PDB file of C-alpha atoms in Angstrom:
ATOM      1  CA  THR A 105     -81.351  62.225 125.563  1.00 58.00           C
ATOM      2  CA  LEU A 106     -78.198  64.234 124.870  1.00 63.00           C
ATOM      3  CA  ASN A 107     -79.506  66.979 127.161  1.00 66.00           C
ATOM      4  CA  ILE A 108     -79.922  64.407 129.917  1.00 65.00           C
ATOM      5  CA  LEU A 109     -76.298  63.329 129.470  1.00 61.00           C
ATOM      6  CA  TYR A 110     -75.143  66.943 129.694  1.00 63.00           C
ATOM      7  CA  ALA A 111     -77.230  67.475 132.831  1.00 62.00           C
ATOM      8  CA  ILE A 112     -75.706  64.391 134.428  1.00 61.00           C
ATOM      9  CA  ALA A 113     -72.205  65.456 133.413  1.00 62.00           C
ATOM     10  CA  PHE A 114     -72.638  68.922 134.908  1.00 62.00           C
ATOM     11  CA  SER A 115     -74.036  67.540 138.165  1.00 60.00           C
ATOM     12  CA  VAL A 116     -71.031  65.221 138.427  1.00 57.00           C
ATOM     13  CA  ILE A 117     -68.699  68.133 137.705  1.00 53.00           C
ATOM     14  CA  SER A 118     -70.049  70.207 140.551  1.00 56.00           C
ATOM     15  CA  SER A 119     -70.336  67.406 143.074  1.00 44.00           C
ATOM     16  CA  ASN A 120     -67.121  65.442 142.514  1.00 57.00           C
ATOM     17  CA  ASN A 121     -64.767  68.081 141.176  1.00 86.00           C
ATOM     18  CA  LEU A 122     -63.625  65.742 138.400  1.00 92.00           C
ATOM     19  CA  PHE A 123     -62.702  68.584 136.089  1.00 95.00           C
ATOM     20  CA  ILE A 124     -60.303  71.478 136.277  1.00 95.00           C
ATOM     21  CA  HIS A 125     -61.174  74.790 134.599  1.00 96.00           C
ATOM     22  CA  ALA A 126     -58.698  76.709 132.459  1.00 96.00           C
ATOM     23  CA  SER A 127     -58.624  79.501 135.051  1.00 95.00           C
ATOM     24  CA  GLU A 128     -57.470  77.066 137.747  1.00 95.00           C
ATOM     25  CA  VAL A 129     -54.882  75.607 135.359  1.00 95.00           C
ATOM     26  CA  SER A 130     -53.463  79.092 134.826  1.00 96.00           C
ATOM     27  CA  GLU A 131     -53.364  79.752 138.577  1.00 95.00           C
ATOM     28  CA  ARG A 132     -51.721  76.436 139.459  1.00 93.00           C
ATOM     29  CA  LEU A 133     -49.052  76.800 136.767  1.00 94.00           C
ATOM     30  CA  SER A 134     -48.592  80.575 137.168  1.00 95.00           C
ATOM     31  CA  VAL A 135     -49.307  81.263 133.504  1.00 97.00           C
ATOM     32  CA  SER A 136     -51.729  83.602 131.752  1.00 97.00           C
ATOM     33  CA  ARG A 137     -55.381  82.660 131.458  1.00 96.00           C
ATOM     34  CA  ALA A 138     -54.998  82.461 127.655  1.00 97.00           C
ATOM     35  CA  TYR A 139     -52.159  79.965 128.057  1.00 97.00           C
ATOM     36  CA  GLY A 140     -54.277  78.013 130.532  1.00 97.00           C
ATOM     37  CA  TYR A 141     -56.932  77.667 127.831  1.00 97.00           C
ATOM     38  CA  ARG A 142     -54.311  76.469 125.336  1.00 97.00           C
ATOM     39  CA  ILE A 143     -53.137  73.814 127.793  1.00 97.00           C
ATOM     40  CA  VAL A 144     -56.713  72.636 128.388  1.00 98.00           C
ATOM     41  CA  LYS A 145     -57.326  72.505 124.637  1.00 97.00           C
ATOM     42  CA  GLN A 146     -54.202  70.409 124.086  1.00 97.00           C
ATOM     43  CA  LEU A 147     -55.085  68.015 126.920  1.00 97.00           C
ATOM     44  CA  ASN A 148     -58.632  67.675 125.561  1.00 98.00           C
ATOM     45  CA  GLU A 149     -57.278  66.855 122.098  1.00 98.00           C
ATOM     46  CA  GLU A 150     -55.233  64.037 123.652  1.00 97.00           C
ATOM     47  CA  LEU A 151     -58.301  62.778 125.515  1.00 97.00           C
ATOM     48  CA  LYS A 152     -60.395  62.873 122.317  1.00 97.00           C
ATOM     49  CA  GLU A 153     -57.745  60.772 120.545  1.00 97.00           C
ATOM     50  CA  GLN A 154     -58.194  58.224 123.329  1.00 96.00           C
ATOM     51  CA  GLY A 155     -61.959  58.189 122.724  1.00 96.00           C
ATOM     52  CA  TYR A 156     -63.109  60.409 125.593  1.00 96.00           C
ATOM     53  CA  LEU A 157     -65.737  63.136 125.370  1.00 95.00           C
ATOM     54  CA  THR A 158     -64.516  66.555 126.470  1.00 95.00           C
ATOM     55  CA  ILE A 159     -65.974  69.901 127.510  1.00 94.00           C
ATOM     56  CA  ASP A 160     -64.454  73.149 126.238  1.00 95.00           C
ATOM     57  CA  GLY A 161     -62.683  75.198 128.886  1.00 95.00           C
ATOM     58  CA  ARG A 162     -62.170  72.309 131.306  1.00 96.00           C
ATOM     59  CA  THR A 163     -60.390  68.985 131.352  1.00 96.00           C
ATOM     60  CA  SER A 164     -59.999  65.933 133.527  1.00 95.00           C
ATOM     61  CA  ARG A 165     -58.324  66.895 136.809  1.00 94.00           C
ATOM     62  CA  ARG A 166     -56.673  63.458 137.044  1.00 92.00           C
ATOM     63  CA  PHE A 167     -55.289  63.693 133.495  1.00 95.00           C
ATOM     64  CA  PHE A 168     -53.994  67.213 134.152  1.00 95.00           C
ATOM     65  CA  ASP A 169     -52.265  66.113 137.360  1.00 92.00           C
ATOM     66  CA  GLU A 170     -50.644  63.125 135.631  1.00 92.00           C
ATOM     67  CA  LYS A 171     -49.413  65.227 132.714  1.00 93.00           C
ATOM     68  CA  PHE A 172     -47.913  67.876 134.976  1.00 90.00           C
ATOM     69  CA  TYR A 173     -46.468  65.466 137.573  1.00 83.00           C
ATOM     70  CA  LEU A 174     -48.808  66.764 140.243  1.00 71.00           C
ATOM     71  CA  LYS A 175     -50.125  63.356 141.242  1.00 63.00           C
ATOM     72  CA  MET A 176     -50.032  62.803 144.987  1.00 56.00           C
ATOM     73  CA  TRP A 177     -48.115  59.648 145.942  1.00 51.00           C
TER      74      TRP A 177
END
């Protein structure tokens, strides 16, 4: 059952681009890859506090954009 949830989550990731990887975070913010991972980890900790499940190395693209004022108006 948990494997099915992971399979669904990964198919959603690839098809809808809901998540941003740490490497893309580092590129978009012009920081090192290591710092990109730290940012993703911090954002995921905030999401966990709000009751969301997270995946290491990637975070919600929408949450990232809101936190870094990158939301398109």
